[in-house]
Short mmCIF file of C-alpha atoms in Angstrom, two decimals:
data_model
loop_
_atom_site.label_atom_id
_atom_site.label_comp_id
_atom_site.label_asym_id
_atom_site.label_seq_id
_atom_site.Cartn_x
_atom_site.Cartn_y
_atom_site.Cartn_z
CA MET C 1 -77.11 32.01 57.44
CA GLY C 2 -75.93 33.58 60.60
CA GLN C 3 -74.23 37.46 60.03
CA GLY C 4 -70.70 36.45 59.59
CA GLY C 5 -71.91 33.59 56.97
CA TRP C 6 -73.74 36.54 54.95
CA LYS C 7 -70.68 38.89 55.21
CA GLY C 8 -68.45 35.70 53.62
CA LEU C 9 -70.77 35.18 50.82
CA CYS C 10 -70.87 39.26 49.97
CA LEU C 11 -67.00 39.34 50.33
CA SER C 12 -66.10 36.45 48.51
CA LEU C 13 -68.32 38.45 45.59
CA PHE C 14 -65.19 40.54 45.18
CA ASP C 15 -62.93 37.66 44.83
CA TYR C 16 -60.86 36.92 41.64
CA LYS C 17 -60.13 32.81 40.67
CA THR C 18 -56.98 31.71 38.66
CA GLU C 19 -56.44 28.42 36.66
CA LYS C 20 -53.65 26.52 37.64
CA TYR C 21 -52.07 25.12 34.91
CA VAL C 22 -49.85 21.76 34.95
CA ILE C 23 -47.25 21.48 32.27
CA ALA C 24 -46.92 18.14 31.10
CA LYS C 25 -43.17 16.92 29.92
CA ASN C 26 -44.74 14.83 26.94
CA LYS C 27 -43.37 14.98 23.35
CA LYS C 28 -46.13 12.77 21.57
CA VAL C 29 -49.55 14.88 23.44
CA GLY C 30 -47.36 17.86 22.72
CA LEU C 31 -46.77 17.57 19.20
CA LEU C 32 -50.67 16.59 19.54
CA TYR C 33 -51.56 19.10 20.99
CA ARG C 34 -49.98 21.80 18.46
CA LEU C 35 -50.84 19.76 15.18
CA LEU C 36 -54.51 20.01 17.10
CA GLN C 37 -53.63 23.78 17.00
CA LEU C 38 -52.23 24.73 13.58
CA SER C 39 -55.49 22.62 11.80
CA ILE C 40 -57.92 24.88 13.82
CA LEU C 41 -55.42 28.00 13.03
CA LEU C 42 -55.67 26.47 9.43
CA TYR C 43 -59.27 26.04 9.58
CA LEU C 44 -60.18 28.99 10.23
CA VAL C 45 -57.73 31.33 8.64
CA LEU C 46 -57.79 29.37 4.58
CA TRP C 47 -61.59 28.60 5.18
CA VAL C 48 -63.35 31.08 7.33
CA PHE C 49 -61.98 33.97 5.94
CA VAL C 50 -60.40 33.34 3.03
CA VAL C 51 -62.75 30.79 1.57
CA LYS C 52 -66.05 31.46 2.80
CA LYS C 53 -65.29 35.09 3.94
CA GLY C 54 -66.33 35.09 7.15
CA TYR C 55 -65.32 38.68 7.95
CA GLN C 56 -67.93 40.26 5.97
CA ASP C 57 -71.64 40.97 6.53
CA THR C 58 -74.00 39.50 3.59
CA ASP C 59 -77.06 40.56 1.94
CA THR C 60 -78.83 37.79 -0.04
CA SER C 61 -82.33 39.18 -0.62
CA LEU C 62 -81.59 40.47 -4.49
CA GLN C 63 -83.85 42.92 -6.37
CA SER C 64 -84.04 41.35 -9.72
CA ALA C 65 -85.68 42.60 -12.80
CA VAL C 66 -85.58 40.95 -16.33
CA ILE C 67 -86.55 41.97 -19.64
CA THR C 68 -86.42 39.62 -22.60
CA LYS C 69 -86.70 39.91 -26.48
CA VAL C 70 -86.88 37.40 -29.50
CA LYS C 71 -85.48 38.42 -32.89
CA GLY C 72 -84.95 36.34 -35.86
CA VAL C 73 -87.66 35.00 -39.10
CA ALA C 74 -88.45 31.46 -40.56
CA PHE C 75 -89.71 30.72 -43.81
CA THR C 76 -92.06 27.79 -44.19
CA ASN C 77 -93.53 25.77 -46.99
CA THR C 78 -96.54 23.50 -45.92
CA SER C 79 -99.35 21.78 -47.94
CA GLU C 80 -101.12 22.71 -44.17
CA LEU C 81 -100.18 26.14 -44.58
CA GLY C 82 -98.73 27.26 -47.83
CA GLU C 83 -96.32 29.64 -48.14
CA ARG C 84 -95.83 31.56 -44.92
CA LEU C 85 -93.16 33.61 -43.49
CA TRP C 86 -92.46 34.00 -39.40
CA ASP C 87 -90.68 36.26 -37.17
CA VAL C 88 -91.34 37.55 -33.72
CA ALA C 89 -95.17 38.49 -33.26
CA ASP C 90 -95.79 34.98 -34.50
CA TYR C 91 -93.33 32.31 -32.29
CA VAL C 92 -92.21 34.06 -28.95
CA ILE C 93 -95.21 33.80 -26.32
CA PRO C 94 -96.62 36.11 -24.73
CA PRO C 95 -94.53 39.50 -26.36
CA GLN C 96 -94.42 40.91 -23.42
CA GLY C 97 -90.72 39.75 -23.28
CA GLU C 98 -90.46 38.25 -19.47
CA SER C 99 -88.36 36.61 -17.36
CA VAL C 100 -90.27 32.86 -18.82
CA PHE C 101 -90.82 32.74 -22.10
CA PHE C 102 -91.66 30.12 -25.27
CA VAL C 103 -90.23 30.35 -28.46
CA VAL C 104 -92.58 28.54 -30.96
CA THR C 105 -90.10 25.68 -32.56
CA ASN C 106 -92.90 23.15 -34.53
CA LEU C 107 -96.34 23.04 -34.75
CA ILE C 108 -99.28 21.55 -36.25
CA VAL C 109 -101.61 22.92 -37.48
CA THR C 110 -105.63 21.87 -38.40
CA PRO C 111 -107.17 24.41 -40.58
CA ASN C 112 -110.52 25.86 -41.39
CA GLN C 113 -112.27 24.02 -37.98
CA ARG C 114 -116.04 24.33 -37.76
CA GLN C 115 -118.30 22.82 -35.65
CA ASN C 116 -119.68 19.59 -36.89
CA VAL C 117 -120.07 15.71 -36.34
CA CYS C 118 -117.61 13.69 -37.69
CA ALA C 119 -116.01 10.04 -36.36
CA GLU C 120 -113.03 10.70 -33.27
CA SER C 121 -109.11 9.66 -33.78
CA GLU C 122 -108.65 6.23 -33.96
CA ASP C 123 -106.09 6.94 -30.88
CA ILE C 124 -108.51 7.57 -28.94
CA PRO C 125 -109.52 4.17 -26.46
CA SER C 126 -112.85 5.12 -25.49
CA ALA C 127 -113.95 6.45 -28.39
CA GLU C 128 -114.01 2.49 -30.44
CA CYS C 129 -116.84 1.17 -30.72
CA PHE C 130 -118.72 -1.95 -32.50
CA GLU C 131 -122.65 -0.58 -32.74
CA ASP C 132 -124.33 2.11 -32.20
CA HIS C 133 -125.18 1.27 -27.96
CA ASP C 134 -121.35 1.39 -27.63
CA CYS C 135 -121.85 5.02 -28.47
CA PRO C 136 -124.37 6.81 -25.38
CA SER C 137 -125.27 10.40 -26.82
CA GLY C 138 -124.73 12.91 -25.03
CA GLU C 139 -121.37 11.22 -22.98
CA ALA C 140 -118.30 13.62 -23.30
CA VAL C 141 -115.28 11.96 -24.76
CA VAL C 142 -113.02 13.41 -21.74
CA THR C 143 -109.55 12.27 -23.38
CA GLY C 144 -110.85 13.15 -26.75
CA ASN C 145 -112.31 15.87 -28.96
CA GLY C 146 -116.01 15.87 -28.27
CA VAL C 147 -119.74 14.42 -27.31
CA LYS C 148 -121.08 11.05 -29.00
CA THR C 149 -124.00 11.10 -31.02
CA GLY C 150 -125.52 7.80 -30.20
CA ARG C 151 -123.62 6.53 -33.77
CA CYS C 152 -120.74 3.92 -34.57
CA LEU C 153 -118.72 4.27 -37.46
CA ARG C 154 -117.00 1.56 -39.10
CA VAL C 155 -114.45 1.17 -40.66
CA GLY C 156 -114.56 -1.44 -43.70
CA SER C 157 -115.66 -4.91 -43.55
CA THR C 158 -113.58 -5.14 -39.93
CA GLY C 159 -116.35 -4.18 -38.06
CA LYS C 160 -114.54 -2.02 -35.82
CA GLY C 161 -115.16 1.78 -35.57
CA THR C 162 -114.92 4.80 -33.82
CA CYS C 163 -118.04 6.80 -31.98
CA GLU C 164 -119.11 10.15 -34.39
CA ILE C 165 -118.79 13.08 -31.82
CA PHE C 166 -119.83 16.95 -32.51
CA ALA C 167 -117.07 18.69 -32.35
CA TRP C 168 -114.71 20.92 -34.39
CA CYS C 169 -114.29 19.12 -37.13
CA PRO C 170 -111.75 17.86 -38.95
CA VAL C 171 -110.02 16.57 -35.38
CA GLN C 172 -106.02 17.07 -34.79
CA LYS C 173 -103.57 14.54 -36.07
CA SER C 174 -101.88 13.47 -32.95
CA GLN C 175 -97.96 13.38 -33.12
CA PRO C 176 -95.34 15.33 -35.52
CA VAL C 177 -93.34 14.08 -37.50
CA LYS C 178 -91.18 16.99 -38.84
CA LEU C 179 -89.56 19.86 -37.44
CA LEU C 180 -91.07 23.06 -39.26
CA LEU C 181 -88.79 25.99 -37.39
CA SER C 182 -85.33 25.10 -38.46
CA GLU C 183 -83.71 28.13 -38.94
CA ALA C 184 -84.85 28.90 -35.21
CA GLU C 185 -81.24 27.58 -33.66
CA GLU C 186 -80.22 31.16 -35.70
CA PHE C 187 -83.10 33.29 -33.47
CA THR C 188 -81.40 35.74 -30.90
CA ILE C 189 -82.24 36.33 -27.18
CA TYR C 190 -81.78 39.43 -25.63
CA ILE C 191 -81.53 39.35 -21.61
CA LYS C 192 -81.49 42.03 -19.60
CA ASN C 193 -81.13 42.00 -16.11
CA SER C 194 -81.08 44.47 -13.53
CA ILE C 195 -79.76 43.79 -9.50
CA ARG C 196 -79.99 45.93 -6.50
CA PHE C 197 -78.85 44.77 -2.86
CA PRO C 198 -80.56 46.65 -0.42
CA LYS C 199 -78.57 46.25 2.56
CA PHE C 200 -75.80 47.72 0.97
CA ASN C 201 -77.72 50.15 -1.44
CA PHE C 202 -75.54 48.74 -4.54
CA SER C 203 -77.57 48.61 -7.91
CA LYS C 204 -75.59 46.53 -10.87
CA THR C 205 -77.19 45.44 -14.80
CA ASN C 206 -75.71 43.45 -16.99
CA VAL C 207 -75.50 45.85 -19.65
CA PRO C 208 -72.60 48.22 -20.52
CA ARG C 209 -73.31 51.83 -20.32
CA THR C 210 -72.48 52.55 -23.84
CA GLN C 211 -74.23 55.03 -26.58
CA SER C 212 -73.24 52.58 -29.72
CA ARG C 213 -76.28 51.44 -31.21
CA SER C 214 -74.62 49.29 -33.15
CA PHE C 215 -72.72 47.37 -29.99
CA LEU C 216 -76.35 45.31 -29.20
CA LYS C 217 -76.42 44.29 -32.89
CA THR C 218 -73.21 43.57 -33.70
CA CYS C 219 -72.38 41.31 -30.20
CA ARG C 220 -72.62 38.01 -29.06
CA PHE C 221 -72.53 36.85 -25.54
CA ASN C 222 -69.40 34.17 -25.38
CA PHE C 223 -67.56 33.64 -21.40
CA THR C 224 -64.99 36.14 -21.87
CA ASN C 225 -67.72 38.51 -23.53
CA LEU C 226 -70.15 38.49 -20.09
CA TYR C 227 -71.12 42.05 -20.92
CA CYS C 228 -72.57 41.09 -24.41
CA PRO C 229 -76.54 40.95 -23.37
CA ILE C 230 -77.05 38.61 -26.89
CA PHE C 231 -77.65 34.62 -26.94
CA ARG C 232 -77.84 32.25 -29.90
CA LEU C 233 -80.82 30.26 -28.82
CA GLY C 234 -78.67 27.16 -30.81
CA SER C 235 -75.47 28.35 -28.33
CA VAL C 236 -77.75 28.06 -25.47
CA VAL C 237 -79.47 24.61 -25.80
CA ARG C 238 -75.39 23.44 -26.26
CA TRP C 239 -74.24 24.65 -23.59
CA ALA C 240 -77.00 22.85 -21.30
CA GLY C 241 -75.46 19.84 -23.02
CA SER C 242 -78.49 19.03 -25.69
CA ASN C 243 -78.50 19.37 -29.59
CA PHE C 244 -80.94 22.08 -30.91
CA GLN C 245 -83.06 19.55 -33.94
CA GLU C 246 -83.54 17.23 -31.53
CA LEU C 247 -84.84 19.13 -28.63
CA ALA C 248 -86.81 21.89 -31.25
CA LEU C 249 -88.72 19.21 -33.23
CA GLU C 250 -91.07 17.94 -29.48
CA GLY C 251 -90.07 20.69 -26.69
CA GLY C 252 -88.58 21.09 -24.07
CA VAL C 253 -87.43 23.49 -20.81
CA ILE C 254 -83.58 25.60 -20.98
CA GLY C 255 -82.55 26.99 -17.30
CA ILE C 256 -80.94 30.57 -17.42
CA GLN C 257 -79.61 30.87 -14.42
CA ILE C 258 -77.64 34.72 -13.66
CA GLU C 259 -75.49 34.37 -10.82
CA TRP C 260 -73.86 37.79 -8.69
CA ASP C 261 -71.75 37.09 -6.14
CA CYS C 262 -70.18 40.46 -5.97
CA ASP C 263 -67.34 41.79 -3.11
CA LEU C 264 -68.15 44.87 -1.87
CA ASP C 265 -64.69 45.76 -0.62
CA LYS C 266 -63.34 45.23 -3.99
CA ALA C 267 -64.20 47.92 -6.55
CA PRO C 268 -67.79 47.56 -8.34
CA SER C 269 -66.04 46.66 -11.92
CA GLU C 270 -65.36 43.51 -9.73
CA CYS C 271 -68.72 42.48 -9.38
CA ASN C 272 -69.23 41.11 -12.73
CA PRO C 273 -72.64 38.38 -13.65
CA HIS C 274 -72.06 34.63 -13.89
CA TYR C 275 -73.68 32.67 -16.96
CA SER C 276 -74.82 28.75 -16.62
CA PHE C 277 -77.59 26.64 -19.03
CA SER C 278 -79.16 23.36 -17.95
CA ARG C 279 -82.05 21.58 -19.04
CA LEU C 280 -84.80 21.21 -16.26
CA ASP C 281 -87.15 18.89 -17.82
CA ASN C 282 -85.58 15.24 -18.15
CA LYS C 283 -83.64 14.94 -21.24
CA PHE C 284 -83.68 11.03 -20.74
CA ALA C 285 -86.37 11.17 -21.96
CA GLU C 286 -86.46 12.80 -24.84
CA LYS C 287 -88.46 9.69 -26.47
CA SER C 288 -90.76 8.51 -23.47
CA ILE C 289 -94.46 8.79 -24.32
CA SER C 290 -94.65 12.68 -21.71
CA SER C 291 -91.24 13.98 -23.44
CA GLY C 292 -90.98 17.62 -25.02
CA TYR C 293 -93.14 20.66 -24.23
CA ASN C 294 -96.48 22.09 -26.10
CA PHE C 295 -99.63 23.54 -25.99
CA ARG C 296 -102.76 24.38 -28.15
CA PHE C 297 -104.31 27.70 -29.40
CA ALA C 298 -106.83 28.76 -31.90
CA LYS C 299 -107.08 31.94 -34.10
CA TYR C 300 -111.11 32.59 -34.64
CA TYR C 301 -112.29 33.15 -38.19
CA ARG C 302 -116.03 33.97 -39.75
CA ASP C 303 -116.89 33.44 -43.39
CA ALA C 304 -119.01 35.14 -45.40
CA ALA C 305 -122.25 33.65 -44.08
CA GLY C 306 -121.44 34.60 -40.17
CA VAL C 307 -120.64 31.61 -40.02
CA GLU C 308 -117.58 30.77 -36.92
CA PHE C 309 -114.38 28.92 -37.94
CA ARG C 310 -110.89 28.64 -36.73
CA THR C 311 -107.60 27.43 -37.11
CA LEU C 312 -106.00 25.32 -34.49
CA ILE C 313 -102.42 24.34 -33.53
CA LYS C 314 -100.69 22.47 -31.39
CA ALA C 315 -97.10 24.37 -30.47
CA TYR C 316 -94.05 22.61 -29.56
CA GLY C 317 -91.12 24.51 -28.50
CA ILE C 318 -88.74 25.53 -26.21
CA ARG C 319 -89.65 27.00 -22.54
CA PHE C 320 -86.72 29.43 -21.21
CA ASP C 321 -86.53 30.19 -17.31
CA VAL C 322 -84.66 32.42 -16.11
CA MET C 323 -83.25 32.68 -13.22
CA VAL C 324 -81.91 34.45 -11.07
CA ASN C 325 -80.16 35.05 -7.32
CA GLY C 326 -76.99 36.33 -5.76
CA LYS C 327 -75.66 37.96 -2.71
CA ALA C 328 -72.99 40.46 -1.63
CA GLY C 329 -71.12 41.42 1.30
CA LYS C 330 -68.91 43.47 2.90
CA PHE C 331 -66.33 44.12 6.35
CA SER C 332 -67.97 44.74 9.49
CA ILE C 333 -66.71 43.94 13.37
CA ILE C 334 -69.62 41.74 14.63
CA PRO C 335 -68.92 38.42 11.86
CA THR C 336 -65.44 39.68 12.65
CA LEU C 337 -65.39 38.89 16.17
CA ILE C 338 -68.01 35.99 16.07
CA ASN C 339 -66.09 33.73 13.63
CA VAL C 340 -62.93 34.63 15.65
CA GLY C 341 -64.43 33.59 18.74
CA SER C 342 -65.12 30.43 17.60
CA GLY C 343 -62.09 29.78 16.55
CA VAL C 344 -60.70 30.11 19.94
CA ALA C 345 -63.83 27.51 21.06
CA LEU C 346 -62.35 25.18 19.18
CA MET C 347 -58.36 26.06 20.59
CA GLY C 348 -60.45 25.38 23.85
CA ALA C 349 -61.37 21.66 22.42
CA GLY C 350 -58.02 20.91 21.28
CA ALA C 351 -56.71 21.39 25.00
CA PHE C 352 -59.80 19.36 26.05
CA PHE C 353 -59.16 16.71 23.85
CA CYS C 354 -55.44 16.48 24.24
CA ASP C 355 -56.60 16.53 28.41
CA LEU C 356 -58.11 12.93 27.90
CA VAL C 357 -55.91 11.49 26.11
CA LEU C 358 -53.12 12.76 28.64
CA ILE C 359 -55.07 10.87 31.79
CA TYR C 360 -57.14 7.90 29.94
CA PHE C 361 -55.49 7.06 27.01
CA ILE C 362 -51.42 6.82 27.38
CA LYS C 363 -48.99 4.86 29.32
CA LYS C 364 -48.78 6.76 32.71
CA SER C 365 -51.92 8.46 32.93
CA HIS C 366 -52.00 7.62 35.72
CA PHE C 367 -49.47 9.43 37.16
CA TYR C 368 -50.37 12.46 34.48
CA ARG C 369 -54.30 12.55 36.38
CA GLY C 370 -52.90 12.09 39.67
CA LYS C 371 -50.96 15.78 39.17
CA LYS C 372 -53.37 17.34 36.92
CA TYR C 373 -55.89 16.67 39.97
CA GLU C 374 -55.11 16.90 43.44
CA GLU C 375 -57.26 15.12 46.24
CA VAL C 376 -57.30 16.44 49.58
CA ARG C 377 -58.15 15.11 52.74
CA SER C 378 -59.61 15.85 55.86
CA VAL C 379 -56.93 17.20 59.00
CA ILE C 380 -58.24 16.50 62.22
CA LEU C 381 -57.43 19.16 65.09
CA PRO C 382 -57.41 18.03 68.63
CA LEU C 383 -59.46 20.12 71.08
CA GLN C 384 -57.98 18.79 74.20
CA CYS C 385 -54.79 19.65 76.01
CA PRO C 386 -52.37 17.40 76.97
CA GLU C 387 -52.92 17.39 80.66
CA GLU C 388 -56.38 16.01 79.55
CA ASN C 389 -55.75 13.14 77.54
CA SER C 390 -57.07 10.96 79.58
CA GLY C 391 -60.40 11.75 78.48
CA ASP C 392 -62.13 11.26 75.27
CA ASN C 393 -60.35 12.80 72.94
CA GLY C 394 -62.26 15.15 70.95
CA GLY C 395 -61.77 16.93 67.93
CA ARG C 396 -62.67 19.17 65.36
CA GLU C 397 -61.84 18.22 61.34
CA VAL C 398 -61.08 20.49 58.48
CA HIS C 399 -60.30 20.25 55.03
CA GLY C 400 -57.16 21.80 53.10
CA GLN C 401 -54.38 23.42 53.68
CA LEU C 402 -54.43 25.21 57.28
CA ALA C 403 -54.14 29.07 57.34
CA GLU C 404 -51.69 30.08 59.93
CA ASP C 405 -54.44 32.50 61.99
CA GLN C 406 -56.38 29.13 62.49
CA LEU C 407 -53.76 26.94 63.92
CA THR C 408 -53.09 29.86 66.47
CA GLU C 409 -57.11 30.08 67.48
CA GLY C 410 -57.04 26.83 68.23
CA ARG C 411 -53.52 27.02 70.75
CA ARG C 412 -55.84 29.53 72.31
CA GLN C 413 -59.04 27.20 72.59
CA CYS C 414 -56.58 24.77 74.38
CA ARG C 415 -56.13 26.33 78.21
CA GLY C 416 -51.84 25.24 78.41
CA TRP C 417 -50.79 26.53 75.16
CA GLY C 418 -49.50 30.37 75.41
CA VAL C 419 -50.99 32.82 72.96
CA LYS C 420 -47.77 34.33 71.32
CA GLU C 421 -44.61 31.81 72.51
CA GLN C 422 -45.39 29.28 75.38
CA ALA C 423 -45.02 25.78 75.41
CA TRP C 424 -47.25 23.47 76.82
CA PRO C 425 -47.58 23.87 80.71
CA GLY C 426 -45.64 21.54 82.99
CA GLN C 427 -43.16 19.46 80.95
CA ARG C 428 -41.30 20.77 77.82
CA ALA C 429 -41.46 19.19 74.63
CA GLU C 430 -38.04 17.44 75.42
CA ASP C 431 -39.38 15.84 78.44
CA LEU C 432 -42.42 14.26 76.92
CA ASP C 433 -41.91 10.66 76.36
CA GLU C 434 -43.30 8.24 73.70
CA GLN C 435 -46.26 6.83 75.28
CA GLN C 436 -47.34 11.39 76.16
CA ILE C 437 -46.51 12.22 72.66
CA THR C 438 -48.98 8.78 71.48
CA ARG C 439 -51.87 9.71 73.59
CA ALA C 440 -51.58 13.52 73.38
CA GLU C 441 -51.93 13.19 69.78
CA PRO C 442 -53.38 9.58 68.14
CA LYS C 443 -51.04 8.32 65.62
CA GLY C 444 -51.90 9.83 61.86
CA GLN C 445 -53.23 13.10 63.33
CA GLN C 446 -50.61 14.65 64.44
CA MET C 447 -51.05 17.91 64.09
CA GLY C 448 -48.61 18.75 60.57
CA LEU C 449 -47.83 15.70 59.93
CA PRO C 450 -48.10 14.99 56.89
CA GLU C 451 -49.23 11.89 54.39
CA GLN C 452 -45.89 11.71 52.09
CA LEU C 453 -42.71 13.72 53.06
CA GLU C 454 -41.43 14.78 49.93
CA ALA C 455 -37.37 14.48 49.58
CA GLN C 456 -35.81 17.55 47.92
CA GLU C 457 -35.26 17.58 44.62
CA ALA C 458 -31.96 17.54 42.89
CA GLY C 459 -30.40 20.94 42.77
CA LYS C 460 -33.98 22.96 43.52
CA GLY C 461 -32.96 23.46 47.55
CA PRO C 462 -34.96 22.69 50.57
CA LYS C 463 -38.99 21.98 49.58
CA VAL C 464 -41.36 22.10 52.14
CA ASP C 465 -44.71 21.13 51.86
CA GLY C 466 -46.17 23.46 55.23
CA CYS C 467 -44.41 21.05 57.76
CA VAL C 468 -41.34 19.21 57.24
CA CYS C 469 -38.87 19.18 54.61
CA GLN C 470 -35.61 17.44 54.18
CA GLN C 471 -32.85 18.87 56.59
CA LEU C 472 -34.86 17.20 59.47
CA LEU C 473 -35.03 14.20 57.73
CA GLU C 474 -31.25 13.99 56.80
CA GLY C 475 -30.95 15.64 60.92
CA CYS C 476 -33.38 12.42 62.23
CA THR C 477 -31.26 9.85 60.58
CA GLN C 478 -28.48 10.80 61.68
CA PRO C 479 -26.60 7.32 63.16
CA THR C 480 -25.38 8.62 65.89
CA SER C 481 -25.63 8.31 69.30
CA GLY C 482 -26.69 11.90 69.73
CA GLY C 483 -29.61 11.27 67.34
CA TRP C 484 -31.93 13.64 69.42
CA ASN C 485 -29.09 16.67 68.92
CA ALA C 486 -29.31 15.98 65.11
CA CYS C 487 -32.77 16.37 64.95
CA SER C 488 -32.81 19.76 67.15
CA ALA C 489 -29.85 21.17 64.95
CA ALA C 490 -32.58 20.05 61.88
CA THR C 491 -35.20 21.70 63.83
CA LYS C 492 -33.68 24.76 64.29
CA THR C 493 -32.73 24.86 60.96
CA LEU C 494 -36.15 24.50 59.22
CA LEU C 495 -37.18 26.86 61.95
CA HIS C 496 -35.76 29.73 59.92
CA LEU C 497 -36.53 28.43 57.14
CA PRO C 498 -37.60 30.98 54.42
CA ALA C 499 -40.84 28.81 52.99
CA PHE C 500 -42.37 29.80 56.51
CA GLY C 501 -41.72 33.57 55.68
CA GLU C 502 -39.46 35.41 56.82
CA ALA C 503 -38.27 34.92 60.38
CA GLY C 504 -39.23 31.56 60.28
CA LEU C 505 -41.60 29.83 63.25
CA ALA C 506 -38.69 30.07 65.54
CA HIS C 507 -40.81 32.79 67.39
CA LYS C 508 -44.32 31.41 66.73
CA ALA C 509 -44.49 27.64 67.97
CA PRO C 510 -40.86 26.12 68.39
CA THR C 511 -42.52 23.43 69.74
CA VAL C 512 -44.06 22.16 67.28
CA LEU C 513 -41.55 20.77 64.51
CA SER C 514 -39.58 19.98 68.25
CA VAL C 515 -42.50 16.88 69.11
CA LEU C 516 -42.40 15.80 65.67
CA CYS C 517 -38.76 14.77 65.18
CA VAL C 518 -39.51 12.59 69.30
CA LEU C 519 -42.52 11.26 67.17
CA PHE C 520 -40.11 10.18 64.73
CA LEU C 521 -37.77 8.96 67.34
CA SER C 522 -39.76 7.09 69.20
CA SER C 523 -41.56 5.38 66.42
CA GLY C 524 -39.00 2.90 66.38
CA HIS C 525 -38.18 3.54 62.93
CA LEU C 526 -34.97 5.04 63.62
CA GLY C 527 -32.80 1.90 65.65
CA LYS C 528 -29.22 2.16 65.26
CA GLY C 529 -29.23 4.42 62.22
CA GLU C 530 -30.65 1.35 59.99
CA VAL C 531 -33.14 3.63 59.05
CA THR C 532 -33.27 5.35 55.26
CA VAL C 533 -34.93 8.91 53.98
CA GLU C 534 -37.42 6.80 52.16
CA GLN C 535 -38.27 5.08 55.14
CA LEU C 536 -39.40 7.92 56.98
CA GLN C 537 -40.99 8.75 54.39
CA THR C 538 -43.57 5.93 55.05
CA LEU C 539 -44.50 7.35 58.35
#
């Protein structure tokens, strides 16, 4: 690349390019474009900013602490335990008050178990036997309660029995048949939740700021009193969509969801907890083989002889999982600008869609496509002077509309042209005959001859395309014997048009347009004055 090329490249860095818009007078496409704009605007305003609060910066890294307490007592009278009072220390596991806790509602008690030999439970399939060799000594009953001793204990005359095992005897029964702690429905749960959003340094709790000691003893939570943290156990189960008596018999899992959705652009009092309750285990499988929630634990003792024994308890109940989540939002200019920019980009997508409809799918799409995409064809400039036309016609090819300085430089390269106002040497343009003009400028390559001439639009004055205008066409098509004089008058008019500058082209190249008129007269289309402007435009 030469020095001039590098200079042009550097200077082009300071050029400014702007778009050229084509206004399509099509009501259908225009209506479609406005509807798309309206839809995008509604989406941006209603959904992004109103519903999703896209103008806010958010914090979802919630820090939370949960403290729970259960209160209530129950009285039972059973053959295994006799009369017994149950309080918090008996039925709440673990007692520390964490976010996950268990409340015993039913149990199977096997008291006074000692390590001894006894028959395995009949509900254990691997413990069935007919002979002693069916019970290998020392083999553990994996799904049972102990280790086989090698004896088969048959019942009656059926010949079928169970293996004798060394275990905590007697073994425990399998399934509960009656709800033990039916009063648990009236137990209360105290749930204290403290949260903090570290990004905004905002903290809050679900317990109201009050000095009244009787408040927590008398209030009960409902959906109109969100700041009472005392929940009735039976109500929680009902809000989760279950029946307490059925759930408490074999147990289950209840989820308590606390949601904090805080708009910090408002007052802190507007940031309130929202509670929801759900059954986390499969409530439709309450009567299945794996339904419920239970576990075993034992309490150990020693008798006067120092022999250890225990009371085995299989506890059924409700496990509560307290889950806390939330987010906080506050106005920030960065997400606001991002969402506005996204909306503007969507506007551009709407314009792109309408362009596709306009240039491909409507009936006059070829017309609009021709207006939107302009075709630029190459033009051949003759490099030989008129007196050199006897030889080969050399030329150089340029693209686009020629600048005036390019035309002047072309004239300077031709030996017969003057620097400013001279015509071709020798003969004048008026004295050239048809054959000479045709040799000087081959058909279709005459300098300044457009491929298609544009007529004057009604009420808009002369329209110039860089070569000729309507005055030239009208002057050259007068059906008179003095057609050349009329054409010359039109040429003179054209030379002084404001479209060519303040002084027109009269002081630069008067013979250029004269030669064009000669070409029109010599083309054979004018004849006796029968040619029209439309026919002339096909040249």
